[in-house]
Coordinates of C-alpha atoms and ligand atoms in Angstrom, one line a residue:
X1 CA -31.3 63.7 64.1
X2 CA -29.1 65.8 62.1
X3 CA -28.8 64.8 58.3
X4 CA -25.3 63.9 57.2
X5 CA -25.6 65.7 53.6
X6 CA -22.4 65.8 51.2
X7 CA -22.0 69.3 49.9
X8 CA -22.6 69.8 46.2
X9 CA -20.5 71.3 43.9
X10 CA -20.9 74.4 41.6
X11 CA -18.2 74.0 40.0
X12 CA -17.2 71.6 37.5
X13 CA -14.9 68.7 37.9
X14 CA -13.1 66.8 35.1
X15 CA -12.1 63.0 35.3
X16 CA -10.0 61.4 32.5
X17 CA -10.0 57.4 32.6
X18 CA -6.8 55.3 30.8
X19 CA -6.3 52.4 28.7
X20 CA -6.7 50.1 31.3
X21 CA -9.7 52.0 33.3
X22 CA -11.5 51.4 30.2
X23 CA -9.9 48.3 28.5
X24 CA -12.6 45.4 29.0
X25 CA -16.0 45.1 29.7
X26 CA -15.6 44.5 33.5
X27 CA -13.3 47.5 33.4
X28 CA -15.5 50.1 31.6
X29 CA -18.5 49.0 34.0
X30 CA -16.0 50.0 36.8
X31 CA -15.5 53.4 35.7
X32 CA -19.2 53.9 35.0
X33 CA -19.7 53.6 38.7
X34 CA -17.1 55.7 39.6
X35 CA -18.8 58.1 37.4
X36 CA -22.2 57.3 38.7
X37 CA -21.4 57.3 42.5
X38 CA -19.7 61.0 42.3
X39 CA -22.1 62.5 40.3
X40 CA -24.9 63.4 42.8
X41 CA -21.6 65.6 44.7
X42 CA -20.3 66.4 41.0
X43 CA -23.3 67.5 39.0
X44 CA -21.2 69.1 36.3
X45 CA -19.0 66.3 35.9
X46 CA -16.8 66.5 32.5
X47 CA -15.1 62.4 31.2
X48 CA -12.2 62.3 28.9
X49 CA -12.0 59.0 28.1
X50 CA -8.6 56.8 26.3
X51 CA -9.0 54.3 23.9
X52 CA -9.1 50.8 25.5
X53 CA -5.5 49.7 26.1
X54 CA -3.8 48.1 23.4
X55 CA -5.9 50.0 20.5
X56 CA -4.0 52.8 19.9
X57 CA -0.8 50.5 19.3
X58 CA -2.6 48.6 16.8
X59 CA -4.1 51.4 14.6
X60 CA -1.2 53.0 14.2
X61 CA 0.6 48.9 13.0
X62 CA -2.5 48.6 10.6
X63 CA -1.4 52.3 9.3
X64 CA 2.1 51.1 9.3
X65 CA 1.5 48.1 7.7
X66 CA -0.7 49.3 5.1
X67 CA 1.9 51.7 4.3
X68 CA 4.4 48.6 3.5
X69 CA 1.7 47.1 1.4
X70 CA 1.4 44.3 4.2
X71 CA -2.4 43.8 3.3
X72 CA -2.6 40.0 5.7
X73 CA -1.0 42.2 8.5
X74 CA -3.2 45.1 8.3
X75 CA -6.5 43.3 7.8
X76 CA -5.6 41.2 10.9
X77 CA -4.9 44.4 12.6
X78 CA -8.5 45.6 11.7
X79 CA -9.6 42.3 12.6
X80 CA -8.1 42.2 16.4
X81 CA -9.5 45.9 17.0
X82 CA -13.0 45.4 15.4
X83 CA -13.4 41.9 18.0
X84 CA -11.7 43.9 20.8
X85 CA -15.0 45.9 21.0
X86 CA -17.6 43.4 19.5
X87 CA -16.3 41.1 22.4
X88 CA -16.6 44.4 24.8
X89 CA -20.1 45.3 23.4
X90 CA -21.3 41.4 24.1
X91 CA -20.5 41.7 27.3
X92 CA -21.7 45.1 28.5
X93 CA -25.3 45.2 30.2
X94 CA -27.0 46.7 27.5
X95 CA -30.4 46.4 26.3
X96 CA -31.2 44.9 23.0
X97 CA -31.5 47.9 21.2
X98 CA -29.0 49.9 22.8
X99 CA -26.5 47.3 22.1
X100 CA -27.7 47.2 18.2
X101 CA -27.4 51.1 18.1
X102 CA -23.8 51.1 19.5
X103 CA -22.9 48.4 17.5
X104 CA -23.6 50.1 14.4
X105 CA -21.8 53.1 15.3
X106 CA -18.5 51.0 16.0
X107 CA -19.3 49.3 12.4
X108 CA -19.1 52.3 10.9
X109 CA -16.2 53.7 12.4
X110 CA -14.4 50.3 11.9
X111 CA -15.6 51.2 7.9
X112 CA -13.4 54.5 8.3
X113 CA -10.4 52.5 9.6
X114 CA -10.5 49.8 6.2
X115 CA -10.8 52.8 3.9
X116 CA -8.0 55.1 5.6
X117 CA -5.9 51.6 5.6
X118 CA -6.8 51.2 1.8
X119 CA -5.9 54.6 0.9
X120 CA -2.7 54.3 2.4
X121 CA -1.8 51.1 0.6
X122 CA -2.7 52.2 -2.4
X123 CA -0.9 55.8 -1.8
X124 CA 2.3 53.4 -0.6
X125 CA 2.6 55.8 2.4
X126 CA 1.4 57.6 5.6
X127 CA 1.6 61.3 6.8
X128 CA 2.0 62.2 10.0
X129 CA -2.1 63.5 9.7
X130 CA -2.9 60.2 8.4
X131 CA -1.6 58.4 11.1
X132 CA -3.3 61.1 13.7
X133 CA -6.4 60.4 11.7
X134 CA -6.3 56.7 12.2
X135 CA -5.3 56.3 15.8
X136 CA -8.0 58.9 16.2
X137 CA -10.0 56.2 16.0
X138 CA -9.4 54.3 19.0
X139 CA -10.8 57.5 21.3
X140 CA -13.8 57.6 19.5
X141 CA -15.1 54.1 19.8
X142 CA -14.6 54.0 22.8
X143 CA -16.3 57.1 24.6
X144 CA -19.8 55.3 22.7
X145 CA -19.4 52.3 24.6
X146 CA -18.8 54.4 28.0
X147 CA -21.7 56.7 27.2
X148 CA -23.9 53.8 25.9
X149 CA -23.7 52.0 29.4
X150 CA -24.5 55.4 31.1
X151 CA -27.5 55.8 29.3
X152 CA -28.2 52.6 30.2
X153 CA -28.1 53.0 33.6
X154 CA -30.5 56.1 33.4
X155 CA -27.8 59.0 33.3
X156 CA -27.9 61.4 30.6
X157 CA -24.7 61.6 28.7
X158 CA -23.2 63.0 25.4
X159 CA -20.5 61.8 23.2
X160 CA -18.3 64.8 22.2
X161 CA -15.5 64.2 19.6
X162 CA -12.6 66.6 21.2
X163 CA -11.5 67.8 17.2
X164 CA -15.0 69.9 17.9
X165 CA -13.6 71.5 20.6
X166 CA -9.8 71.3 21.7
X167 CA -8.0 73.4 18.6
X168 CA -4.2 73.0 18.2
X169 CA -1.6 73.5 15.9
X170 CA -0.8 71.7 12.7
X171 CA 2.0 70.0 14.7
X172 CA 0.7 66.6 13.7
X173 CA 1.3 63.9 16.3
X174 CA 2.3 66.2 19.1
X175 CA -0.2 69.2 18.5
X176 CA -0.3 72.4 20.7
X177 CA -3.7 73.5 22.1
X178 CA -5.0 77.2 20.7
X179 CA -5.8 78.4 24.2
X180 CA -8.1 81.2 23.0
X181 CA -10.2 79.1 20.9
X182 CA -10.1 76.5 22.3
X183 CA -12.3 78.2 25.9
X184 CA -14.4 79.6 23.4
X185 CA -15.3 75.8 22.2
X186 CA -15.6 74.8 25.3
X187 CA -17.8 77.5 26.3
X188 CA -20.2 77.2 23.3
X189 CA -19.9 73.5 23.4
X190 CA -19.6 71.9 27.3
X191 CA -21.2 74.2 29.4
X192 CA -24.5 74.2 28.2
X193 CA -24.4 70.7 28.8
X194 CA -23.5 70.7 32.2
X195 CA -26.1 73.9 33.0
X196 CA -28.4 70.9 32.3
X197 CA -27.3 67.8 33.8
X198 CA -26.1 66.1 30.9
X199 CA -22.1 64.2 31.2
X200 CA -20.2 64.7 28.2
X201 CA -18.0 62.1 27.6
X202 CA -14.9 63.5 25.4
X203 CA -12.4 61.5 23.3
X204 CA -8.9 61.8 24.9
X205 CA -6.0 62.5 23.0
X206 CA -7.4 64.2 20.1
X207 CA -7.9 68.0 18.3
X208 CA -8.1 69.5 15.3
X209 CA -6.6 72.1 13.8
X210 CA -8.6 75.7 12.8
X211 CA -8.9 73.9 9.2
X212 CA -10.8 71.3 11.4
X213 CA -8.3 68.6 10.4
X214 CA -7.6 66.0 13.3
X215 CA -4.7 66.2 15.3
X216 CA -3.3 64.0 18.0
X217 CA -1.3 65.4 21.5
X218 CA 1.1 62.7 21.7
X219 CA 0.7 59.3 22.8
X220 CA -0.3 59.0 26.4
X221 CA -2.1 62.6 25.4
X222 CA -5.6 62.1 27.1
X223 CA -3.9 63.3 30.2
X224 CA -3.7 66.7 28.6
X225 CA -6.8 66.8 27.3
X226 CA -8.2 66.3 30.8
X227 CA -6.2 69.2 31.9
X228 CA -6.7 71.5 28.6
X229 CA -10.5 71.4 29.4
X230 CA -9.8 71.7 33.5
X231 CA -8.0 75.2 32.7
X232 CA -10.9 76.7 30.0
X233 CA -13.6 75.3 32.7
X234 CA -11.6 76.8 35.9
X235 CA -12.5 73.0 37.2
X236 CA -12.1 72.8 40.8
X237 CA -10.0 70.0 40.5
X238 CA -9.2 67.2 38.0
X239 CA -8.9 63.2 38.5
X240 CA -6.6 61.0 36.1
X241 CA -8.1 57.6 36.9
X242 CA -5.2 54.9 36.2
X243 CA -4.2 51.7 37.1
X244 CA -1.8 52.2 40.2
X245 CA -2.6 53.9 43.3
X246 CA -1.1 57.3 42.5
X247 CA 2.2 58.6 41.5
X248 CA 4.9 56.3 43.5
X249 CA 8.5 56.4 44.5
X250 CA 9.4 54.6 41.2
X251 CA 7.8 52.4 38.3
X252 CA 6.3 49.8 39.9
X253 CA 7.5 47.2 37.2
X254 CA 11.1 48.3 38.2
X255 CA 10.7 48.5 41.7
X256 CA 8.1 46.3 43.1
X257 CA 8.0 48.4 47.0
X258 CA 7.8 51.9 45.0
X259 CA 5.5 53.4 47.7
X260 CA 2.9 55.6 46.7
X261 CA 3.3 59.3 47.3
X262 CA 0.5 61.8 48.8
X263 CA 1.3 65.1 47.3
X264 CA 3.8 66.6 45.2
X265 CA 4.3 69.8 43.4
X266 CA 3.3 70.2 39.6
X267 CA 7.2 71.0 38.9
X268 CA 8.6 67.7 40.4
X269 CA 6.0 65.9 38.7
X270 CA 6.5 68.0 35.7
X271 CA 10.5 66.5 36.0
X272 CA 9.1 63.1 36.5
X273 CA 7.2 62.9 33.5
X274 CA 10.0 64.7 31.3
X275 CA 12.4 62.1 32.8
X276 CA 10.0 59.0 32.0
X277 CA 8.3 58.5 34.5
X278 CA 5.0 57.1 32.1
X279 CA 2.1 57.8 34.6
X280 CA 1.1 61.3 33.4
X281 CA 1.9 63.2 30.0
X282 CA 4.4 65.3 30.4
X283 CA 2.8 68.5 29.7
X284 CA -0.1 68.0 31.6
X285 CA 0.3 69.9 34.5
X286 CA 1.1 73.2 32.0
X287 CA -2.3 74.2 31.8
X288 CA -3.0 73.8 35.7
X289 CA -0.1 75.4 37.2
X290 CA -1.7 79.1 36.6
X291 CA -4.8 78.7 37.7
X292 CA -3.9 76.2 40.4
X293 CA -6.1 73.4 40.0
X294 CA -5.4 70.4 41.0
X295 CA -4.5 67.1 39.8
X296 CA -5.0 63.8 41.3
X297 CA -4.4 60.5 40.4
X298 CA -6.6 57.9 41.4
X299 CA -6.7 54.1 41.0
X300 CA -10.3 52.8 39.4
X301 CA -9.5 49.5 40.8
X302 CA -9.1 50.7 44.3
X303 CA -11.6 54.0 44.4
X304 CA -11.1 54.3 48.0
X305 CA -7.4 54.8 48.1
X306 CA -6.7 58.8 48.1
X307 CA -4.0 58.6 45.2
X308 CA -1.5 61.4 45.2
X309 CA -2.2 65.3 45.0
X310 CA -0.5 67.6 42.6
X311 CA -0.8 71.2 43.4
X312 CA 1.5 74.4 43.9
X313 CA 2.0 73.4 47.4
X314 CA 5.6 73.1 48.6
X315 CA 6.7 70.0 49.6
X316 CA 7.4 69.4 53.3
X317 CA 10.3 66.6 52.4
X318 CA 13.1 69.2 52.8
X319 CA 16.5 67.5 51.6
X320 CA 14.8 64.7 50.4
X321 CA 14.7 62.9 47.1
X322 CA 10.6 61.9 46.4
X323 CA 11.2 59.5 43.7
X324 CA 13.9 57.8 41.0
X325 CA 13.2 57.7 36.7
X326 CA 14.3 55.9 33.6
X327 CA 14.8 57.3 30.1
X328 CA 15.5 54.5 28.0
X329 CA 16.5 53.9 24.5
X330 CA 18.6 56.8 24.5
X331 CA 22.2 57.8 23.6
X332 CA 25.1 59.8 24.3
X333 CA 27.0 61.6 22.3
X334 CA 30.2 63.3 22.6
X335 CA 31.5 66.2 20.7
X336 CA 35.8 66.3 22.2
X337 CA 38.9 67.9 21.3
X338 CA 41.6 69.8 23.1
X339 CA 41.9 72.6 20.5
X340 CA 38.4 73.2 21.7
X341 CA 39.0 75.6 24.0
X342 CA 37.9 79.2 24.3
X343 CA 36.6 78.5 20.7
X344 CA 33.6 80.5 20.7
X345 CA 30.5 79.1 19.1
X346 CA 31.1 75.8 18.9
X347 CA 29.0 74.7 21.7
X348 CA 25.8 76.7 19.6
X349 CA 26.9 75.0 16.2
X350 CA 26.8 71.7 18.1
X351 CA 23.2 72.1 19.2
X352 CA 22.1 73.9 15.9
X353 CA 23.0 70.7 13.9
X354 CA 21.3 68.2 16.4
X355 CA 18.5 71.1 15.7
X356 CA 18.9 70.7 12.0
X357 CA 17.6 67.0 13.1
X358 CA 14.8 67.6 15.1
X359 CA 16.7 65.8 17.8
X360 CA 15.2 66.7 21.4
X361 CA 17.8 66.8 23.5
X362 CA 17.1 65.5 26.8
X363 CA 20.3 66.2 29.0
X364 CA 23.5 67.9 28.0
X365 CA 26.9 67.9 30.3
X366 CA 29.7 69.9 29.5
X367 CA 32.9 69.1 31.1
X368 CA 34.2 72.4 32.9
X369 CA 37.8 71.9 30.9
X370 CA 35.6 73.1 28.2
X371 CA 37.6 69.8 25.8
X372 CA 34.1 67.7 25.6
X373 CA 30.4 68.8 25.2
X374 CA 27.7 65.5 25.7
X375 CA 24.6 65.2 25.9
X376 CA 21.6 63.0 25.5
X377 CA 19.5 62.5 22.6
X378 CA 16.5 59.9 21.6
X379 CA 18.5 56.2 20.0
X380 CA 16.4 57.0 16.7
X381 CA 17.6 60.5 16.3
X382 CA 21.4 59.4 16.8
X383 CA 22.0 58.0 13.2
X384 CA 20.9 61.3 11.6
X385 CA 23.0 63.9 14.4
X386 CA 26.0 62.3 13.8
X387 CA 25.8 62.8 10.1
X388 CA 24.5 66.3 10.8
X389 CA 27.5 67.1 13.2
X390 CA 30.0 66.0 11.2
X391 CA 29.2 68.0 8.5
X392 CA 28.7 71.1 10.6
X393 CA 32.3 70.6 12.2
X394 CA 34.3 69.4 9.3
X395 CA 36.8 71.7 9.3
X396 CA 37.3 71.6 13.0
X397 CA 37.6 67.9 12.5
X398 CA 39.8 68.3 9.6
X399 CA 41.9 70.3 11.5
X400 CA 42.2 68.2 14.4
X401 CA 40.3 70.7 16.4
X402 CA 38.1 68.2 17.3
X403 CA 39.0 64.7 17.8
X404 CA 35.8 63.3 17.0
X405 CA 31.8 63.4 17.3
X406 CA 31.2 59.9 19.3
X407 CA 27.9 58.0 20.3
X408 CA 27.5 55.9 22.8
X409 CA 24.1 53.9 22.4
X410 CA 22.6 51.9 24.6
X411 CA 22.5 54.2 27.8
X412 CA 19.8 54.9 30.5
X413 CA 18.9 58.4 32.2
X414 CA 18.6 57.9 35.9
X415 CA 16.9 61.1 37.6
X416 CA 16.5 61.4 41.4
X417 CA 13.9 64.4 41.8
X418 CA 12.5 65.9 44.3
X419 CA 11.8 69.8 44.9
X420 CA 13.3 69.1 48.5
X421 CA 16.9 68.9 47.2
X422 CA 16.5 72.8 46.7
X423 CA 19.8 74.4 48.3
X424 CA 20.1 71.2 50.1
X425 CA 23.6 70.4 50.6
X426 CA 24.5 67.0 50.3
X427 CA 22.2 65.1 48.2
X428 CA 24.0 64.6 45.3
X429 CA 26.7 63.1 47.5
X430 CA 24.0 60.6 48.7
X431 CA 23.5 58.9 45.3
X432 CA 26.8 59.1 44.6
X433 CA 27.5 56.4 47.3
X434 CA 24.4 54.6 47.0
X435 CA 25.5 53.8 43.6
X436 CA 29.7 53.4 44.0
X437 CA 28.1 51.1 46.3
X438 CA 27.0 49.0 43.7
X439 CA 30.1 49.6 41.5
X440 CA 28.1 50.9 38.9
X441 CA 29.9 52.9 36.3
X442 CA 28.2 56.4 36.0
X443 CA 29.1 58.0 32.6
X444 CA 27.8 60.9 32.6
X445 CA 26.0 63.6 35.2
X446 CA 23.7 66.6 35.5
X447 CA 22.0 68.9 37.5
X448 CA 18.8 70.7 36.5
X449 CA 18.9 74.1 37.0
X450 CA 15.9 74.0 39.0
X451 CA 17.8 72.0 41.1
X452 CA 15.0 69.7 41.4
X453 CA 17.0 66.5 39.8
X454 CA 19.7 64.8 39.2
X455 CA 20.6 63.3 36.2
X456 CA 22.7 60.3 36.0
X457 CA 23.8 57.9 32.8
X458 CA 24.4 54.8 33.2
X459 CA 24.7 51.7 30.9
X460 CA 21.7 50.0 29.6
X461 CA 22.2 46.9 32.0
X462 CA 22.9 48.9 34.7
X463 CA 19.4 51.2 34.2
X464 CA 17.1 48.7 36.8
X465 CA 20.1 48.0 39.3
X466 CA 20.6 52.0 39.4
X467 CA 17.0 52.7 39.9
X468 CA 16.5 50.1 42.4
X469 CA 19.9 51.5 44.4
X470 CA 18.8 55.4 44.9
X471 CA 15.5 54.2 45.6
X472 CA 16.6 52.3 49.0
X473 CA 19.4 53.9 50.1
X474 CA 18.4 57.4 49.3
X475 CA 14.4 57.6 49.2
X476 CA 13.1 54.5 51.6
X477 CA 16.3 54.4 54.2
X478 CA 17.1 58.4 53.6
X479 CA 13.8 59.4 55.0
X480 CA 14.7 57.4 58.2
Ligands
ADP1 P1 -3.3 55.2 31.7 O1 -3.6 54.3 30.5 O2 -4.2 55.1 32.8 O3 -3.0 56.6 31.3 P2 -0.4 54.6 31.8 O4 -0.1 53.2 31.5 O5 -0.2 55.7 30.8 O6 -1.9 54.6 32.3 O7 0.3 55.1 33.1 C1 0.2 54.3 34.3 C2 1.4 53.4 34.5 O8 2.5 54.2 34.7 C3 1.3 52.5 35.7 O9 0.6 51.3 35.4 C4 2.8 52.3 36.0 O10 3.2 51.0 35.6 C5 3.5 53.3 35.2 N1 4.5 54.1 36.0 C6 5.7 54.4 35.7 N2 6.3 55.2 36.6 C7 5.4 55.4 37.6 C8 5.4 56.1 38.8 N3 6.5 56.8 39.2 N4 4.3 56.1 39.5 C9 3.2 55.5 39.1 N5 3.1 54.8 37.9 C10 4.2 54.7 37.2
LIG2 N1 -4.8 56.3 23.5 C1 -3.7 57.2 23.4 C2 -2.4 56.5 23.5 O1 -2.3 55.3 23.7 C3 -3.8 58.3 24.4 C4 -3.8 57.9 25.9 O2 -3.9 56.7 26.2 O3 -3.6 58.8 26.7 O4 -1.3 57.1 23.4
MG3 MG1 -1.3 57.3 30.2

């Protein structure tokens, strides 16, 4: 009888595991076997690993905290991480020794944590590297306790702290990768482990600049680290293991039927993550769209469901919307005046102060009477632009040029994406009516120029009721 053999792989294949793939003991046991069961077909098999859910938040409070000199608050903090992974370490199936060994390593990074939170108390403040320093930490514990219980179960693994290989920028808290060095590392550093069996287990999230000081990629980073090292390994593919089933029609907190989607393109995903969508980083396809690798996300609860494919491949939906996002916490301003008009420059003066800020701007709509510019920036950033533009346009304000610089807070983006709409004629009209449907008053619109969204804003209390609206009448009952 012929044998049924499951081709092996030359090629290496990253998986990254999140928060809550790795969050509890029953959980990081989970994704063990995962990584057990593919690595027979996936002998060079590459982890990047999160921090258990919930850690990150709470080093970054005990560096906040310290900061404020609130010493009860910030020794709690310490408190609720170190028993997070004492309770974790109980609980694994670990041999005596193994477990004494591990333990001592999380001791000792637990040691870093009180004397970075001392330091900052006594200094009465925190950089942007001290807190990438501290929530470093989270990462790093936790790719021990994974590696520990492969050990255990007879694999050979390696712990590898990513600031020895992933170099970036000195952009503290939202680092840029050094592509150049960073293959080198990776070259030097991973390879030879895989030539020879061994599973390195790399800390998501974090880098290190050429100085060697830590950096951090942005929160929900490990997804870019996955795809960082995918690109400098020409991986043949790499897995985001998360908590859902793949990427779906909508966050499946808003809308409870979001369906799960098989394939989409890196750019509509790319729009979904930039829009809020929170299942992937928005920049991780960036390294992957080159070379064509692909992405899938995958459910460690439910290994046998496929999860969604992101590749270059066109999607078949032609004239369709694939799914609906929220930006919250996010407002609008409004820059409006009649005497406006045909005044060169003012338009680039507007978006040179909200510059000036460091303001991302996440959607701008410029009415084509040319008497109002608006767009969309982060609630946080909206104190500080309004002070910066009305300084920049005093004298048109002075004047009367300008009627005034107005925020509206409180507001939601609603995007409907899909590379489908491309050249379609008549989507737009679509959510339209779904949501005049609804009476719900849209305040402000946009169109990508990729044509691959559409932007709506609507009103904080509207956000869910908008989402919930496109996403029947226009993705469930327009595919009908
Ligand atoms: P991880 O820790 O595994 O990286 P995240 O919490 O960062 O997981 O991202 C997964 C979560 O993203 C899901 O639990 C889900 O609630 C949320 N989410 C938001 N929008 C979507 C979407 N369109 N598709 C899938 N998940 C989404
Ligand atoms: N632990 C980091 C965060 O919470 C990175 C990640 O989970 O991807 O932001
Ligand atoms: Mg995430």
């Amino acid at each position: 009888m012929a044998e049924n053999k499951i081709p092996i792989s030359d090629q290496p294949l990253v998986m990254k595991f999140g928060g809550t793939s790795v969050g509890s003991a029953t959980a990081i046991s989970q994704t063990v076997d995962i990584i057990t069961t593919h690595h027979a077909q996936y002998p060079q098999l590459v982890i990047v690993a999160s921090a258990m859910n919930g850690i990150t938040n709470l080093l970054l409070s005990c560096a906040r905290n310290a900061a404020e000199g609130n010493w009860k608050e910030y020794t709690q903090g310490i408190s609720a991480v170190e028993s997070k992974h004492s309770d974790t370490i109980s609980a694994l199936a670990l041999s005596d020794s193994r477990r004494q060994a591990l333990t001592a390593d999380i001791q000792s990074i637990i040691k870093q944590l009180r004397n970075y939170c001392a330091s900052i108390e006594t200094m009465g403040e925190v950089t942007a590297r001290g807190l990438d320093a501290i929530a470093s930490l989270g990462e790093r514990m936790n790719v021990r306790q994974i590696s520990a219980l492969l050990e255990e179960m007879g694999f050979s693994s390696r712990v590898v702290e990513a600031d020895e290989i992933i170099v970036t920028d000195a952009a503290y808290q939202n680092a840029r990768p050094l592509r150049k060095q960073t293959l080198e590392h990776t070259r030097t550093i991973l390879e030879p482990l895989l030539k020879t069996g061994v599973i390195p287990i790399v800390t998501g999230f974090i880098g290190a600049t050429e100085k060697g000081v830590t950096t951090t990629l942005g929160r929900g980073g490990s997804d870019y680290s996955a795809s960082i090292l995918g690109d400098c390994l020409h991986a043949q593919a790499v897995w985001t293991w998360t908590d859902v089933d793949g990427v779906m029609t909508a966050d499946p907190r808003i809308v409870p039927d979001a369906r799960v989607i098989d394939h989409l393109t890196f750019d509509e995903v790319s729009e979904m993550a930039y829009f809020g969508a929170k299942v992937l980083h928005p920049k991780t396809m960036r390294p992957l769209i080159e070379s064509n690798i692909p992405l899938w996300v995958k459910n460690t609860f439910n290994p046998d469901h496929p999860g969604t494919c992101i590749s270059n491949q066109a999607s078949q939906k032609v004239g369709k919307i694939t799914c609906v996002t929220a930006i919250q916490d996010v407002s609008l301003i409004t820059v409006r005046g009649k005497g406006m008009l045909g005044v060169p420059g003012v338009a680039a003066r507007t978006f040179s102060a909200v510059a000036d800020k460091n303001a991302s701007v996440l959607m701008i709509s410029q009415s084509s009477s040319e008497q109002s510019i608006c767009f969309v920036i982060p609630s946080a950033d909206q104190a500080g632009v309004i002070t910066s533009l009305e300084k920049e346009l005093a004298y048109e304000l002075e004047r009367g040029d300008i009627d005034a610089v107005h925020a509206t807070p409180d507001v939601v983006i609603v995007t409907g994406i899909g590379a489908g709409m491309r050249n379609t004629p008549g989507v737009s009209a679509k959510v339209f009516s779904a949501i005049g449907a609804k009476d719900i008053n849209i305040i402000a619109i946009a169109q990508g120029s990729s044509e691959y969204s559409i932007s709506l804003v609507v009103d904080k209390k509207d956000a869910d009721a908008t989402v919930r609206q496109i996403h029947t009448e226009v993705i469930i009952n327009g595919q009908k």
